[in-house]
Amino acid sequence: DTEGLLRIKEENQKHYRRAQRHQEKKEKIQRHNRKLGDLVEKKTYDLKTQYEHLANLRRAHILELTSVIFPIEEVKTSMRDPADVSSESDSAMTSSTVSKLAEARRTTYLSGRWVCDDHNGDTSISITGPWITLPNNGDYSAYYSWVEEKKTTQGPDMEHNNPAHTISAALCYATQLVNTLSLILDVNLPKKLCNRQVNEFCGENLSRHRFTRAVKKLNANILHLCFSQHVNLDLLHPLHTLRNLMYLVSPDTENLGR
């Protein structure tokens, strides 16, 4: 029993010395983990600072791009609504008729259905200059009408102020701007836009199907960029091409460049 007790004591001493070594190793690992934690925290702070610096650079590039090359702004139209003139000339017109006319002015027949638009006829959005604009309500039917008329009319088009020319030019510039923004922001677009598609709007006359498909792809890419930069969703509309772009590149967009 005495010999067994001695053996047990020796084993306990070995276990005690091993436990001490393990404790020292544990403390060493804990010190190493604290150092790694401090390093990770410092690297995380540095990374966050670099992200903020990168966002500021992107924001500066975008604001310079949209102020020098692709300025986008709202253009007020000075056209007076004919319904207002008629209501003034006809003193017997009832208030119900006036309200019905006002409601009619806020609706647009677009792609086979009536669409409500509070800005109908009031403003338009320009890109690269006040002479290149898009309808505020997303109604590009003037282009369809022009293409159909070109099919039946022979000879060159001598009308320089044709709204179809303005629509195609504005959409072409908008597509170029979207491609450039995707590169600056490093955001992959859901709908691929190659050089052929960029020049598609300013190339040959597109059929209604091809034109509508190209516009839908452009609008989808613009909305995707807006979502990536946390633009206020209440401001966006799926048909307002240039207005959505204007909100995206606005200096008031807090997360622009993220």
Coordinates of C-alpha atoms in Angstrom, one line a residue, residues 83-251:
A83 CA -58.3 72.4 -70.8
D84 CA -57.4 75.4 -68.7
V85 CA -58.0 77.8 -71.6
S86 CA -61.3 76.1 -72.4
S87 CA -62.4 76.3 -68.8
E88 CA -61.7 80.0 -68.7
S89 CA -63.5 80.8 -72.0
D90 CA -66.6 78.7 -71.0
S91 CA -68.1 80.3 -67.9
A92 CA -70.8 77.7 -67.9
M93 CA -68.5 74.7 -67.4
T94 CA -69.3 72.8 -64.3
S95 CA -66.9 71.9 -61.6
S96 CA -67.4 68.2 -62.3
T97 CA -66.3 68.7 -65.9
V98 CA -63.2 70.5 -64.7
S99 CA -62.3 67.8 -62.3
K100 CA -62.8 65.1 -65.0
L101 CA -60.5 67.1 -67.3
A102 CA -57.9 67.3 -64.5
E103 CA -58.1 63.6 -63.9
A104 CA -57.7 63.0 -67.7
R105 CA -54.6 65.1 -67.7
R106 CA -53.1 62.9 -65.0
T107 CA -53.5 59.7 -67.0
T108 CA -51.5 58.4 -70.0
Y109 CA -52.3 55.5 -72.3
L110 CA -49.1 53.6 -72.2
S111 CA -48.5 50.1 -73.8
G112 CA -52.1 49.2 -73.9
R113 CA -53.2 50.4 -70.5
W114 CA -53.9 53.7 -68.7
V115 CA -51.2 54.8 -66.3
C116 CA -51.6 57.5 -63.7
D117 CA -48.9 60.2 -63.8
D118 CA -49.1 63.3 -61.6
H119 CA -46.4 65.1 -63.6
N120 CA -48.0 64.5 -67.0
G121 CA -47.2 67.5 -69.2
D122 CA -45.6 69.5 -66.5
T123 CA -41.9 68.6 -66.7
S124 CA -39.4 66.6 -68.6
I125 CA -35.9 65.4 -67.8
S126 CA -32.9 66.4 -69.9
I127 CA -29.5 64.8 -70.3
T128 CA -26.4 66.5 -71.7
G129 CA -28.4 69.6 -72.4
P130 CA -31.9 71.1 -72.2
W131 CA -32.6 70.1 -75.9
I132 CA -32.3 66.4 -75.3
T133 CA -35.2 65.3 -73.0
L134 CA -37.4 62.3 -72.2
P135 CA -41.1 62.5 -71.4
N136 CA -41.5 62.5 -67.6
N137 CA -44.2 59.8 -67.7
G138 CA -42.1 57.2 -69.7
D139 CA -44.4 57.4 -72.7
Y140 CA -42.1 56.9 -75.8
S141 CA -44.9 56.4 -78.2
A142 CA -43.6 59.3 -80.4
Y143 CA -40.7 57.0 -81.4
Y144 CA -43.2 54.2 -82.5
S145 CA -45.2 56.7 -84.5
W146 CA -42.1 58.0 -86.2
V147 CA -40.9 54.6 -87.1
E148 CA -44.3 53.7 -88.6
E149 CA -44.4 56.9 -90.5
K150 CA -40.9 56.3 -91.9
K151 CA -42.1 53.0 -93.3
T152 CA -44.8 54.6 -95.3
T153 CA -42.9 57.8 -96.2
Q154 CA -40.1 57.9 -98.7
G155 CA -37.2 60.3 -98.7
P156 CA -35.0 61.8 -95.9
D157 CA -36.4 63.0 -92.6
M158 CA -36.0 66.8 -92.7
E159 CA -37.6 67.5 -89.3
H160 CA -34.7 68.2 -87.0
N161 CA -37.0 68.8 -83.9
N162 CA -38.6 65.4 -84.3
P163 CA -39.3 64.1 -80.7
A164 CA -38.3 60.6 -81.9
H165 CA -34.8 61.9 -82.5
T166 CA -34.7 63.4 -79.0
I167 CA -36.0 60.2 -77.4
S168 CA -33.4 58.0 -79.2
A169 CA -30.5 60.3 -78.4
A170 CA -31.5 60.6 -74.7
L171 CA -31.8 56.9 -74.3
C172 CA -28.4 56.4 -76.0
Y173 CA -26.8 58.9 -73.6
A174 CA -28.6 57.3 -70.6
T175 CA -27.2 53.8 -71.6
Q176 CA -23.7 55.2 -71.9
L177 CA -24.0 56.8 -68.5
V178 CA -25.3 53.6 -66.9
N179 CA -22.4 51.6 -68.3
T180 CA -19.9 54.1 -66.9
L181 CA -21.6 54.2 -63.5
S182 CA -21.5 50.4 -63.2
L183 CA -17.7 50.6 -63.8
I184 CA -17.2 53.4 -61.3
L185 CA -19.4 51.8 -58.6
D186 CA -18.1 48.2 -59.4
V187 CA -21.7 46.9 -59.7
N188 CA -22.5 44.1 -62.0
L189 CA -25.6 45.0 -64.1
P190 CA -28.4 42.3 -64.3
K191 CA -29.0 43.1 -68.0
K192 CA -25.8 43.0 -70.1
L193 CA -25.2 46.1 -72.2
C194 CA -22.5 45.7 -74.9
N195 CA -21.3 48.4 -77.3
R196 CA -23.8 47.2 -79.9
Q197 CA -26.7 47.7 -77.5
V198 CA -25.4 51.1 -76.4
N199 CA -25.5 52.3 -80.0
E200 CA -28.8 50.5 -80.7
F201 CA -30.9 53.5 -79.8
C202 CA -29.0 55.8 -82.2
G203 CA -28.6 53.3 -85.0
E204 CA -31.2 51.9 -87.3
N205 CA -34.9 52.4 -86.7
L206 CA -36.0 49.8 -84.1
S207 CA -39.3 47.9 -84.2
R208 CA -41.6 48.5 -81.4
H209 CA -40.7 45.1 -79.9
R210 CA -37.0 45.7 -80.0
F211 CA -37.3 49.2 -78.8
T212 CA -39.5 48.2 -75.8
R213 CA -37.2 45.4 -74.9
A214 CA -34.1 47.7 -75.0
V215 CA -35.9 50.3 -72.8
K216 CA -36.9 47.6 -70.3
K217 CA -33.4 46.4 -70.0
L218 CA -32.1 49.9 -69.5
N219 CA -34.8 50.7 -66.8
A220 CA -34.0 47.4 -65.0
N221 CA -30.3 48.3 -64.9
I222 CA -31.0 51.8 -63.6
L223 CA -33.2 50.4 -60.8
H224 CA -30.5 47.9 -59.9
L225 CA -28.0 50.7 -59.5
C226 CA -30.5 52.7 -57.5
F227 CA -31.1 49.7 -55.2
S228 CA -27.3 49.2 -54.7
Q229 CA -26.9 52.8 -53.6
H230 CA -29.9 52.7 -51.3
V231 CA -31.9 55.4 -53.1
N232 CA -35.2 56.1 -51.4
L233 CA -37.7 53.6 -52.9
D234 CA -40.5 56.1 -52.6
L235 CA -38.8 58.3 -55.3
L236 CA -38.4 55.5 -57.9
H237 CA -40.8 54.6 -60.7
P238 CA -40.1 51.6 -63.1
L239 CA -40.9 53.7 -66.2
H240 CA -39.1 57.0 -65.3
T241 CA -35.8 56.4 -67.0
L242 CA -34.0 59.7 -66.5
R243 CA -35.8 60.7 -63.3
N244 CA -34.5 57.6 -61.6
L245 CA -31.0 58.3 -62.9
M246 CA -31.3 61.9 -61.6
Y247 CA -32.2 60.6 -58.1
L248 CA -29.3 58.1 -58.3
V249 CA -26.6 60.7 -59.1
S250 CA -28.0 63.5 -57.0
P251 CA -25.6 65.0 -54.4

